[in-house]
PDB file of C-alpha atoms (C1' of nucleotides) in Angstrom:
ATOM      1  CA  UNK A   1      95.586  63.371  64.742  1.00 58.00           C
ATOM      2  CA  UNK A   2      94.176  61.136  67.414  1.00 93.00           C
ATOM      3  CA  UNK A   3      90.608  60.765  68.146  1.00 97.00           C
ATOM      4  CA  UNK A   4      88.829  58.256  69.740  1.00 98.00           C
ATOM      5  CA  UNK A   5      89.097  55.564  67.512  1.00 97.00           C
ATOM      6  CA  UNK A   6      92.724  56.574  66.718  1.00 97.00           C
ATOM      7  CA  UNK A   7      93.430  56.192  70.454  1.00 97.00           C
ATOM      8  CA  UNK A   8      91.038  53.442  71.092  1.00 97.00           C
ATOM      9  CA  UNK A   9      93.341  51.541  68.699  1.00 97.00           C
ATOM     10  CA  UNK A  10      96.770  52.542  70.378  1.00 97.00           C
ATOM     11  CA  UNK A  11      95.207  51.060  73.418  1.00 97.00           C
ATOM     12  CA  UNK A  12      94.497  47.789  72.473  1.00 97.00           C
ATOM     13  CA  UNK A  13      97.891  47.889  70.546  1.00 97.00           C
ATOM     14  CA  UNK A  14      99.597  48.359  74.000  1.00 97.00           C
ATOM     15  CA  UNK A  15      98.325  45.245  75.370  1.00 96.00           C
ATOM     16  CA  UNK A  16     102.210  43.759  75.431  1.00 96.00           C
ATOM     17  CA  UNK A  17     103.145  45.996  78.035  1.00 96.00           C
ATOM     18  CA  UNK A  18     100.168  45.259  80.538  1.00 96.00           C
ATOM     19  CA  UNK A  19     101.968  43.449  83.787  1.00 96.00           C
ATOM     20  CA  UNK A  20     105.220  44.352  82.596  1.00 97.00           C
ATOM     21  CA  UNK A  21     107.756  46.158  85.031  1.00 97.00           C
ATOM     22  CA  UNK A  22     109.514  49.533  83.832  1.00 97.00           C
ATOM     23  CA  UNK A  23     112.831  49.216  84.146  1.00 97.00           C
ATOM     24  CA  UNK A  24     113.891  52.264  82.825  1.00 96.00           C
ATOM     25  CA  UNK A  25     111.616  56.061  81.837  1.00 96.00           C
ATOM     26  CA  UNK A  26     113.984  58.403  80.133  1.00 96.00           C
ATOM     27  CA  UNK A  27     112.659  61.495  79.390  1.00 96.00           C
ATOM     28  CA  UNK A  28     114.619  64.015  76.522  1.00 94.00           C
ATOM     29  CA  UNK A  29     111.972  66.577  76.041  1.00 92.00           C
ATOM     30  CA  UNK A  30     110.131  68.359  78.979  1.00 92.00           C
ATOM     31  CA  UNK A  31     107.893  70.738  77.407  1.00 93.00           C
ATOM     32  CA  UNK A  32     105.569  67.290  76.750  1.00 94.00           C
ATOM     33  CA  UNK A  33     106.187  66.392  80.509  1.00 94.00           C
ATOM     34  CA  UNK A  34     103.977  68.206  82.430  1.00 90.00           C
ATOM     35  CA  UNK A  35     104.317  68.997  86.265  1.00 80.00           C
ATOM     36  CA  UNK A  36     107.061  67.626  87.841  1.00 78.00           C
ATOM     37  CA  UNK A  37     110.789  67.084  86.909  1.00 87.00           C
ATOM     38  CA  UNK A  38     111.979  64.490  85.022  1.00 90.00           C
ATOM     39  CA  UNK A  39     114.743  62.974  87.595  1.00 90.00           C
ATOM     40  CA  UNK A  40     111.923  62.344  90.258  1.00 88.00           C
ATOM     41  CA  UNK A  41     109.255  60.522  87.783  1.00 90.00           C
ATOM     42  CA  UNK A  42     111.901  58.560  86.562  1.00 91.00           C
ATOM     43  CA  UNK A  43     112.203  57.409  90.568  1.00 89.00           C
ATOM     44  CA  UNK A  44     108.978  57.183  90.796  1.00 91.00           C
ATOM     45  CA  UNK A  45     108.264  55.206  87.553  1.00 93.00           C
ATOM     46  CA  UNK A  46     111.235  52.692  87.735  1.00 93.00           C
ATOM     47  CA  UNK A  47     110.390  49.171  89.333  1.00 94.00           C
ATOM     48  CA  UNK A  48     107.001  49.762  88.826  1.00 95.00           C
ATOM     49  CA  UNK A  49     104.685  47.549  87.268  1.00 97.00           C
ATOM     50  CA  UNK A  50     101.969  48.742  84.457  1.00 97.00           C
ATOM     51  CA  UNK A  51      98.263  47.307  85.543  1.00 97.00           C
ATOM     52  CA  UNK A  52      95.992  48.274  83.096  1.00 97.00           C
ATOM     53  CA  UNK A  53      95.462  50.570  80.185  1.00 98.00           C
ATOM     54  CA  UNK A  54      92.407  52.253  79.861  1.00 98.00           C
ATOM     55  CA  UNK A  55      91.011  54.986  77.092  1.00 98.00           C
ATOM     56  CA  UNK A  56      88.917  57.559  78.619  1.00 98.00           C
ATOM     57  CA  UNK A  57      87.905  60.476  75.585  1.00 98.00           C
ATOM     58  CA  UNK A  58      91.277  60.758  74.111  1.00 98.00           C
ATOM     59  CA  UNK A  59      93.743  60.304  77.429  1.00 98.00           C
ATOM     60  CA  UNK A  60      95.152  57.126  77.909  1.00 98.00           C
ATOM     61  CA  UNK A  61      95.431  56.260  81.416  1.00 98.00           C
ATOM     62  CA  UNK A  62      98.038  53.671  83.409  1.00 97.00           C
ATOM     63  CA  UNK A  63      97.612  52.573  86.614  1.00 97.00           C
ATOM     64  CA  UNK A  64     100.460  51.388  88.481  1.00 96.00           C
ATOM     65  CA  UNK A  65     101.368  48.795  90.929  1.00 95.00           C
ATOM     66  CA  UNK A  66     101.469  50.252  94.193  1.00 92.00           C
ATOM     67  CA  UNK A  67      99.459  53.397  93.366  1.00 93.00           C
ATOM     68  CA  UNK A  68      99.647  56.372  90.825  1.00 95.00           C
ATOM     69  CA  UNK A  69      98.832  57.305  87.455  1.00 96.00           C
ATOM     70  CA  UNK A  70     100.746  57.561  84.116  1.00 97.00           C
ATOM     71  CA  UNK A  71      98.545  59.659  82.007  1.00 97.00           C
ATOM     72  CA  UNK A  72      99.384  59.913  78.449  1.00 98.00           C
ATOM     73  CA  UNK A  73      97.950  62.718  75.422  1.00 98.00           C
ATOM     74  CA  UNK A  74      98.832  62.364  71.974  1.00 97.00           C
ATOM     75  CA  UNK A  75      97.877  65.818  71.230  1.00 97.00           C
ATOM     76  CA  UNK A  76      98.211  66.194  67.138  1.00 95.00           C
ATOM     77  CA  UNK A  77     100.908  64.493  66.231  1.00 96.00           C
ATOM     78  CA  UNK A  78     102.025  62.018  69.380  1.00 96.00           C
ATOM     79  CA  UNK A  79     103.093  58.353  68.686  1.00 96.00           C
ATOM     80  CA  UNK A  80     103.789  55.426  71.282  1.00 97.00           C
ATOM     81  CA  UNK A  81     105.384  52.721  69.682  1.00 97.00           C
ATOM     82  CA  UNK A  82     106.583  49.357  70.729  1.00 97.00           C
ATOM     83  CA  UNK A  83     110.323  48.382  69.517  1.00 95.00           C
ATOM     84  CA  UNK A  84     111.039  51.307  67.506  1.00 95.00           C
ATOM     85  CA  UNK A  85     114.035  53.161  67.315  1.00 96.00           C
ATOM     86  CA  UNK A  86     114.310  56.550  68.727  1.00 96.00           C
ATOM     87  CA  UNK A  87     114.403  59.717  66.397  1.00 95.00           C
ATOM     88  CA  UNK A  88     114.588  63.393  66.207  1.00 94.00           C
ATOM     89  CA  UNK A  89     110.769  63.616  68.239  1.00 96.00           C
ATOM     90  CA  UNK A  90     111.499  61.259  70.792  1.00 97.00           C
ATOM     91  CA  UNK A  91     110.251  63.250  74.229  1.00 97.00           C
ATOM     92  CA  UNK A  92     110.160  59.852  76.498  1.00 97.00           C
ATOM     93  CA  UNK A  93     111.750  56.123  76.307  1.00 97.00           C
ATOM     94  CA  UNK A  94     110.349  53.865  78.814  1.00 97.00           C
ATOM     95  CA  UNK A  95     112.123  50.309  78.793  1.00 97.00           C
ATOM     96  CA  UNK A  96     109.753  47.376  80.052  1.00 97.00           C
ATOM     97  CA  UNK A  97     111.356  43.900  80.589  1.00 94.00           C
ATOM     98  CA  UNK A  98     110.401  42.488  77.117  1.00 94.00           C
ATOM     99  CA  UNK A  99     109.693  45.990  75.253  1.00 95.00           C
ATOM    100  CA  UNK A 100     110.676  49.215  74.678  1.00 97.00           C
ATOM    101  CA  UNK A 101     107.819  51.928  74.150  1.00 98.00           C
ATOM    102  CA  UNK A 102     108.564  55.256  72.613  1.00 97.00           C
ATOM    103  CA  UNK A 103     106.795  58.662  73.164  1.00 97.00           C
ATOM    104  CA  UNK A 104     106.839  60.629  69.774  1.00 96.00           C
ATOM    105  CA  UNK A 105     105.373  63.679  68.641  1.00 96.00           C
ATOM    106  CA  UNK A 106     106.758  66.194  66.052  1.00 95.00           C
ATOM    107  CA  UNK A 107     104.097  69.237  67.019  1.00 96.00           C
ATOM    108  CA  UNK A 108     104.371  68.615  70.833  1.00 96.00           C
ATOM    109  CA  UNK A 109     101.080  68.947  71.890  1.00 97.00           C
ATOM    110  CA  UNK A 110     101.176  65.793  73.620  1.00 97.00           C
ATOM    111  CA  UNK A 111     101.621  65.087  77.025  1.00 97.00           C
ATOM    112  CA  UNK A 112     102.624  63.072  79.646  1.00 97.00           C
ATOM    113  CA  UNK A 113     102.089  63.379  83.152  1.00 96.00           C
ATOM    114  CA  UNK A 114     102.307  61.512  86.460  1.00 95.00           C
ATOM    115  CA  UNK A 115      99.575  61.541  89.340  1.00 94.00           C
ATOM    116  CA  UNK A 116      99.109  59.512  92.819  1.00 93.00           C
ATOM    117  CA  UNK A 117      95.610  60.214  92.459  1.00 95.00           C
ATOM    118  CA  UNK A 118      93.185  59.692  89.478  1.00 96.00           C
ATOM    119  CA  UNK A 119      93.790  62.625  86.798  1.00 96.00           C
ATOM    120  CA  UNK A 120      91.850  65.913  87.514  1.00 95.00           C
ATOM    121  CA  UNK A 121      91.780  66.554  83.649  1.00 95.00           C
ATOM    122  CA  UNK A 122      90.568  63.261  82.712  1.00 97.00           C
ATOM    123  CA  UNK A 123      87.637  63.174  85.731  1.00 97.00           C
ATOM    124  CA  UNK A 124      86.481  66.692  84.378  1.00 96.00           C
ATOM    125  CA  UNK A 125      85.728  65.065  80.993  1.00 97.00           C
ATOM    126  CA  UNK A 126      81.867  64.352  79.697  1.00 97.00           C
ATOM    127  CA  UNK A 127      80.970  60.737  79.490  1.00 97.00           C
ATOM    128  CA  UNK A 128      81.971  58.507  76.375  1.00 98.00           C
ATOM    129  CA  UNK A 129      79.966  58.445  73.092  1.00 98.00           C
ATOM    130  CA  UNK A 130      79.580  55.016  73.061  1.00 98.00           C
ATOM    131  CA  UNK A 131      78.218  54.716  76.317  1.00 98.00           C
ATOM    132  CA  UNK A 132      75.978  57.517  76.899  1.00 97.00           C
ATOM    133  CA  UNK A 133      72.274  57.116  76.563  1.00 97.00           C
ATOM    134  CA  UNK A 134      70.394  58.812  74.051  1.00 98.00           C
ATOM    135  CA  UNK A 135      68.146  60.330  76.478  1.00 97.00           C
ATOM    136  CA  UNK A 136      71.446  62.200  78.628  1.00 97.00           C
ATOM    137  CA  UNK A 137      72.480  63.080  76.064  1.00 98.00           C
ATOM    138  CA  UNK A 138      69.548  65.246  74.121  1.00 97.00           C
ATOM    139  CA  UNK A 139      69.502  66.266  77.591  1.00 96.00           C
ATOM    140  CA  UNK A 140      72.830  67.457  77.551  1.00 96.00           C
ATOM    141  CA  UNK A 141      72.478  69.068  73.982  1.00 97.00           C
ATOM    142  CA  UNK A 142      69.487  71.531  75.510  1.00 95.00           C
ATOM    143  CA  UNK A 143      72.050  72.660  78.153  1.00 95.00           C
ATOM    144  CA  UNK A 144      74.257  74.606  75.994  1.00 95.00           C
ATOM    145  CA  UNK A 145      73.872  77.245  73.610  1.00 93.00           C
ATOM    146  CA  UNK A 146      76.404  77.331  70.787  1.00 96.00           C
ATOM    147  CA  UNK A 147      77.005  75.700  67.044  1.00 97.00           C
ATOM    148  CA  UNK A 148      76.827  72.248  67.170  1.00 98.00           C
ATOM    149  CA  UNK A 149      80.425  71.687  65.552  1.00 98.00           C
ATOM    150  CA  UNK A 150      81.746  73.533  68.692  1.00 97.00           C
ATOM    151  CA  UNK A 151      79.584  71.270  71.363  1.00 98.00           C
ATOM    152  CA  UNK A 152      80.230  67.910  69.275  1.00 98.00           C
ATOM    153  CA  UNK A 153      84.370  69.212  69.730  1.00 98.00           C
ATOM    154  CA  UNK A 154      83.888  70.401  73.715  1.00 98.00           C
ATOM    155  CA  UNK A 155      85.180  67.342  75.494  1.00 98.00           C
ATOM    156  CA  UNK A 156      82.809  67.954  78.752  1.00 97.00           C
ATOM    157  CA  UNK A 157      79.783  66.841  76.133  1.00 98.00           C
ATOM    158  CA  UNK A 158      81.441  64.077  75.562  1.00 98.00           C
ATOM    159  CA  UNK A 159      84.837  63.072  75.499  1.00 98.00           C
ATOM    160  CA  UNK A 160      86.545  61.768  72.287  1.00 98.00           C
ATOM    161  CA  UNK A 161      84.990  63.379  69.276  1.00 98.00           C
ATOM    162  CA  UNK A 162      87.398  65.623  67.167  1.00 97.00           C
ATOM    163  CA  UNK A 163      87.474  66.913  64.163  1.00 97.00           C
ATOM    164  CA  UNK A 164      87.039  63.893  61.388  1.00 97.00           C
ATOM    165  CA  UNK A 165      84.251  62.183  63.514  1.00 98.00           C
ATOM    166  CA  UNK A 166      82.688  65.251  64.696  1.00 98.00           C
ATOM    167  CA  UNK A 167      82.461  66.229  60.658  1.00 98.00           C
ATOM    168  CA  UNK A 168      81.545  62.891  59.184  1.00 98.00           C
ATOM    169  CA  UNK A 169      78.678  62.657  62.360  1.00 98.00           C
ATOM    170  CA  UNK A 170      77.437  65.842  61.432  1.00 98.00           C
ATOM    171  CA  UNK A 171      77.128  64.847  57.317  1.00 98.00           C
ATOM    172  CA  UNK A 172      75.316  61.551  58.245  1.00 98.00           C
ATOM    173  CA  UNK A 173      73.017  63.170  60.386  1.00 98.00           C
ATOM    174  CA  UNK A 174      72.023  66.193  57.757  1.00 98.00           C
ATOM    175  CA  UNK A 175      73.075  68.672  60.387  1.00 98.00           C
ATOM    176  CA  UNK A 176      74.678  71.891  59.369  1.00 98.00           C
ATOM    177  CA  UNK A 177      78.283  72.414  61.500  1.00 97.00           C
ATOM    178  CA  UNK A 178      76.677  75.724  62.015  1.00 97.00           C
ATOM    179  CA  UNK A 179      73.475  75.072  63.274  1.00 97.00           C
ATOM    180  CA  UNK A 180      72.516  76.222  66.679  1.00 97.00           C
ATOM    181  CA  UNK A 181      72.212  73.394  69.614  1.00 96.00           C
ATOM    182  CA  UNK A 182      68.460  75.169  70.298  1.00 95.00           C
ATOM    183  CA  UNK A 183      67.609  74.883  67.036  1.00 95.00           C
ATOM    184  CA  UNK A 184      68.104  70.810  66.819  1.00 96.00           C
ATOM    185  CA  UNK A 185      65.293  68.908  68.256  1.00 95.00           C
ATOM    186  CA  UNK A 186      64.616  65.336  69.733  1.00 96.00           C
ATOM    187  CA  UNK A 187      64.277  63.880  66.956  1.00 97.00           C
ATOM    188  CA  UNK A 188      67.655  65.361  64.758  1.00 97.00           C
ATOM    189  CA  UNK A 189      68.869  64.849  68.333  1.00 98.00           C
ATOM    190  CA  UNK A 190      68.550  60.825  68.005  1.00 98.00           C
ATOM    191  CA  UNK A 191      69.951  61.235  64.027  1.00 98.00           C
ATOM    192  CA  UNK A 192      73.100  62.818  65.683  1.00 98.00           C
ATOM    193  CA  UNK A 193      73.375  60.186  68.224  1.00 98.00           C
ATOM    194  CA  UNK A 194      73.144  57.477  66.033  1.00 98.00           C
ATOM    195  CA  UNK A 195      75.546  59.150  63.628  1.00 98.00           C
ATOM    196  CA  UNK A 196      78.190  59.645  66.190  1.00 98.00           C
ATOM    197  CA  UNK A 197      78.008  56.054  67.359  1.00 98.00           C
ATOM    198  CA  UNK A 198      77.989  54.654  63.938  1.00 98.00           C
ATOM    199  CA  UNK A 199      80.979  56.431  62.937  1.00 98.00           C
ATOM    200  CA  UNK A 200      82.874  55.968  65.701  1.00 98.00           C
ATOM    201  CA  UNK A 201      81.981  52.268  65.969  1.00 98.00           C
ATOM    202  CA  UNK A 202      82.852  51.470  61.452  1.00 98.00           C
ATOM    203  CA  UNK A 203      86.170  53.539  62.671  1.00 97.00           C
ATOM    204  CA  UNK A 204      87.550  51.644  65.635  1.00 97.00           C
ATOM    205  CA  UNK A 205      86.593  48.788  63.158  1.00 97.00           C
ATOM    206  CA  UNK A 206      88.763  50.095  60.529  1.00 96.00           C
ATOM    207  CA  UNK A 207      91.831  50.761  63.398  1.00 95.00           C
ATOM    208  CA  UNK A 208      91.335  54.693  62.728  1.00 95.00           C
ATOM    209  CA  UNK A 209      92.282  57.058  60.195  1.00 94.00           C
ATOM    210  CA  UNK A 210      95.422  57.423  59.166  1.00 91.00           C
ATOM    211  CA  UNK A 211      95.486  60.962  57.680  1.00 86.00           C
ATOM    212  CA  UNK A 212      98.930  61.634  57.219  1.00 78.00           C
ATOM    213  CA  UNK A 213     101.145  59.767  60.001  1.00 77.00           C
ATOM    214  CA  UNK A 214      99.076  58.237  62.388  1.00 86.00           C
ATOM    215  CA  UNK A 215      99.994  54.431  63.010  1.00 90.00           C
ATOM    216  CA  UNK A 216      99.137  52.283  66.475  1.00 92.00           C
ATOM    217  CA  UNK A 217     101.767  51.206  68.887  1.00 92.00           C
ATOM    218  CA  UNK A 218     103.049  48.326  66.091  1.00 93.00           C
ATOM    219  CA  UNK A 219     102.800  50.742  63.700  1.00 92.00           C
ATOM    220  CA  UNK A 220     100.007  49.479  61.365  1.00 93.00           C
ATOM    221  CA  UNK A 221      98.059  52.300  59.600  1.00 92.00           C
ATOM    222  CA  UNK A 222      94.135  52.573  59.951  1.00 94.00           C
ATOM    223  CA  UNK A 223      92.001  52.650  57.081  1.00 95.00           C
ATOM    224  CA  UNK A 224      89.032  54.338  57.944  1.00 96.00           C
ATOM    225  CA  UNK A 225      89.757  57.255  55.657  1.00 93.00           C
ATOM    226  CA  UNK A 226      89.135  55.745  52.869  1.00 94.00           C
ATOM    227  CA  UNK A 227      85.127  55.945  54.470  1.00 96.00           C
ATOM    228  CA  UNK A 228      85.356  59.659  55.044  1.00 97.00           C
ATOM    229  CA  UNK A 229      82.311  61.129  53.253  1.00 97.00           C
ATOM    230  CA  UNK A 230      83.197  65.017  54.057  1.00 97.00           C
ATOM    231  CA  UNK A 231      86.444  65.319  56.147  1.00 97.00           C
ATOM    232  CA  UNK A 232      89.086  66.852  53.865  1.00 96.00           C
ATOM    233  CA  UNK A 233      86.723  66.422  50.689  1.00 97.00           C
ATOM    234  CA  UNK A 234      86.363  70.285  49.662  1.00 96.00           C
ATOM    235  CA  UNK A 235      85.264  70.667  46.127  1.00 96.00           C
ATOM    236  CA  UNK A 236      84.804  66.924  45.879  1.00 96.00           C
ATOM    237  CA  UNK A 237      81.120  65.395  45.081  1.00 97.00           C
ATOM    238  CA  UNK A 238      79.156  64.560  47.711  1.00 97.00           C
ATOM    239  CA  UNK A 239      78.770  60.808  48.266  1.00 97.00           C
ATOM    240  CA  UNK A 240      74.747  61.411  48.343  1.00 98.00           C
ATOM    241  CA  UNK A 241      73.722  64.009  45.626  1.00 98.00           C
ATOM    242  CA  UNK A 242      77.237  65.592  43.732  1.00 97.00           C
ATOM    243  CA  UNK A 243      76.579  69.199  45.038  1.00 97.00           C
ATOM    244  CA  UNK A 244      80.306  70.005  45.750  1.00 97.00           C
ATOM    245  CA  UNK A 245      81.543  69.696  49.425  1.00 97.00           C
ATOM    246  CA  UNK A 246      82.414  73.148  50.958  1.00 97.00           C
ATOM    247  CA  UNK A 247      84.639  74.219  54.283  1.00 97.00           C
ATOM    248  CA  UNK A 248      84.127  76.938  56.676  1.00 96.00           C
ATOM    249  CA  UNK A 249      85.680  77.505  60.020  1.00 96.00           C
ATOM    250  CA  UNK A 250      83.712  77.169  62.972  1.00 96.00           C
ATOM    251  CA  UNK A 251      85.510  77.584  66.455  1.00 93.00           C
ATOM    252  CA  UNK A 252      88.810  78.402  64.594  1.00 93.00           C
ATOM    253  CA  UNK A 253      88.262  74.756  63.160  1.00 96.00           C
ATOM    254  CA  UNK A 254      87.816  73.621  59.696  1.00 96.00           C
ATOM    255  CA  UNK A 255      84.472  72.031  59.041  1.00 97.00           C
ATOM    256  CA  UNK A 256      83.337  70.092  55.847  1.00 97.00           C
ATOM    257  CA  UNK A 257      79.741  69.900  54.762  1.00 98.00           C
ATOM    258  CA  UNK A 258      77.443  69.506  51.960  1.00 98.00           C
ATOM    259  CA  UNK A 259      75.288  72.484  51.381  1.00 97.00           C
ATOM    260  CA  UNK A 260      72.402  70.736  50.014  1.00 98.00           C
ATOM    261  CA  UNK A 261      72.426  67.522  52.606  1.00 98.00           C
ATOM    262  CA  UNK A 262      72.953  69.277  55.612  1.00 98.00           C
ATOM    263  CA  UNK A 263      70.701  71.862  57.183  1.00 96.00           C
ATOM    264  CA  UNK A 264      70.875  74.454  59.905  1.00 95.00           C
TER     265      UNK A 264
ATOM    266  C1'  DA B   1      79.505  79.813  84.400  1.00 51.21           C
ATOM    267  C1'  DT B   2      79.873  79.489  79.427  1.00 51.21           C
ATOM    268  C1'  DC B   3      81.525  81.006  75.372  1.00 51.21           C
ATOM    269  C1'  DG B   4      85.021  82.226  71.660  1.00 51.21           C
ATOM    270  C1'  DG B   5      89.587  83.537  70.500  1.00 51.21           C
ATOM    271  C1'  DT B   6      94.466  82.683  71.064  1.00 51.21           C
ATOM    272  C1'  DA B   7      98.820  80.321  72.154  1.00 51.21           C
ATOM    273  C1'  DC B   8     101.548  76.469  71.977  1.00 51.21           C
ATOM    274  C1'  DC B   9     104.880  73.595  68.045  1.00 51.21           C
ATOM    275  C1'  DT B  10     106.749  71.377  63.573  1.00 51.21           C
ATOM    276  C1'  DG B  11     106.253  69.951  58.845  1.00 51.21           C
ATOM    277  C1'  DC B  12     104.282  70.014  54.461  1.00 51.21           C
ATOM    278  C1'  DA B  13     102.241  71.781  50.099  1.00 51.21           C
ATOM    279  C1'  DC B  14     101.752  75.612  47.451  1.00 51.21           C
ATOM    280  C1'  DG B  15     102.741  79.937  44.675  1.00 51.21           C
ATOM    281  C1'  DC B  16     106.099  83.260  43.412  1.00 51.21           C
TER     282       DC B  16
ATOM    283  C1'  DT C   1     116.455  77.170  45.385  1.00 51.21           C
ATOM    284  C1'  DG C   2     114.383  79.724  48.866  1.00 51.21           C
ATOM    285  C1'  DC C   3     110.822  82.297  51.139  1.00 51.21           C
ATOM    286  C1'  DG C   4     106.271  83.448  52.723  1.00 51.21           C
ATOM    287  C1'  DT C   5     101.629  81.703  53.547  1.00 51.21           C
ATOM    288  C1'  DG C   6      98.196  78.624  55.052  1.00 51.21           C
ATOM    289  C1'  DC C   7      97.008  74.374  56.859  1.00 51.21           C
ATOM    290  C1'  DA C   8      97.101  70.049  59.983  1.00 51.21           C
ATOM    291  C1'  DG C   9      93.791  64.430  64.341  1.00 51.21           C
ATOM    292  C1'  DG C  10      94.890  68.621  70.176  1.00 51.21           C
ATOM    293  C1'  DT C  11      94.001  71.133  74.933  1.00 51.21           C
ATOM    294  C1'  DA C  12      94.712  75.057  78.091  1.00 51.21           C
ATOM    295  C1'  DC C  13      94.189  79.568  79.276  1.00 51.21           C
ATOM    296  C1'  DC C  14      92.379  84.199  79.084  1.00 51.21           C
ATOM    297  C1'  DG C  15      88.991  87.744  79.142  1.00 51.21           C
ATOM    298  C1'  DA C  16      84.176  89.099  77.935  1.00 51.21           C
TER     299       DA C  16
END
DNA sequence: ATCGGTACCTGCACGC
DNA sequence: TGCGTGCAGGTACCGA
């Protein structure tokens, strides 16, 4: 589910818990917890206080008081949310002075994970989309030789773009999913680049897309589906000339285009 | 060193 | 009603 602007939003939703101390981290579920066992994060964790909350790509990432790392992945399906009670896909509970935060996620794909130093996963990630230049990146487009659907989804191009954005990017910038990353020049290059900002920048706007169950950390739904032009929109009319919008997979992913709009 | 394919999970919508 | 199939915002790992 979460993508940048999905996360960005959970982010700024969590701003409650910034200074607050952790009184309590109960984890039920340990496939989502990786390295380490429960008993000794929970040590580790407890006492603690949170210092800041920062999005990089689609990790969120807490630094602690007195050193170390809570690094959190939503995966598909993951959920932190702020007074809630727990349910059936309830991995982790952490209990704050004034809050309670939940870790939910019904397809497990999320993670969380503790580190003393910065996360090796999150440091191996590309740089954000919103904060690139255009000129590093058309760089970094040249370096790779594959569809573009599969670059725009590679998180070491840059770091945040999934599936919805990488789609409704692609459609505003008349690219085909398919095309090849030689065959798109400087100038389709800048189209991209402003697509991908756009979209990402109308979405954190909206607070996301709520698909099917996103919601932030209050749980408020986003809106920004409403605005998708292409993403889940097979056999619809295209929003700029009718012709029907088709799916193929590229990269075992489903991508949604229009045929006539978007070339290879 | 880069790639593309696969595995990891649950829930839902659909056709029979 | 139940069962099988396909599909869903993700990353990590494997082998070519």
């Amino acid at each position: 589910m979460p993508e940048l602007p999905e996360v960005e939003t959970v982010v700024r939703s969590l701003a409650p818990i910034a200074g607050q101390r952790i009184l309590n981290a109960e984890f039920r579920n340990l496939r989502i917890l990786r390295g380490g066992d429960p008993e000794r994060l929970s040590a580790r964790l407890e006492g603690r206080r949170i210092l800041a909350i920062q999005r990089y790509g689609k990790f969120i990432v807490t630094s602690m008081e007195g050193g170390g790392y809570l690094t959190i992945h939503l995966g598909m399906t993951g959920r932190l949310l702020l007074g809630a009670d727990p349910g059936k896909h309830t991995h982790a509970i952490f209990t704050f002075d004034r809050a309670t935060l939940l870790f939910d996620d019904s397809r497990q794909f999320g993670s969380v994970e503790f580190s003393e130093d910065f996360p090796r996963r999150v440091a191996r990630l590309g740089p954000e989309p919103l904060e690139i230049p255009f000129d590093q990146f058309a760089c970094a487009l040249q370096r790779h030789k594959t569809r573009i659907k599969s670059l725009l989804l590679n998180q070491t191009f840059v770091r945040g773009v999934g599936n919805i954005y990488a789609d409704e990017a692609l459609f505003r910038a008349g690219i085909h999913p398919q095309a090849l990353t030689q065959r798109i020049g400087r100038a389709r290059a800048r189209k991209l680049y402003d697509a991908i900002v756009a979209v990402l920048t109308e979405a954190i706007a909206a607070g996301g897309s709520s698909i099917s169950d996103y919601v932030d950390a209050e749980g408020r739904q986003g809106f920004f589906q409403i605005s998708h032009r292409v993403y889940q929109r097979t056999g619809q009319p295209c929003t700029a000339c009718l012709t029907p919008i088709r799916r193929v997979i590229v990269t075992q992913r489903s991508s949604h285009f229009c045929p006539l709009c978007q070339k290879r």
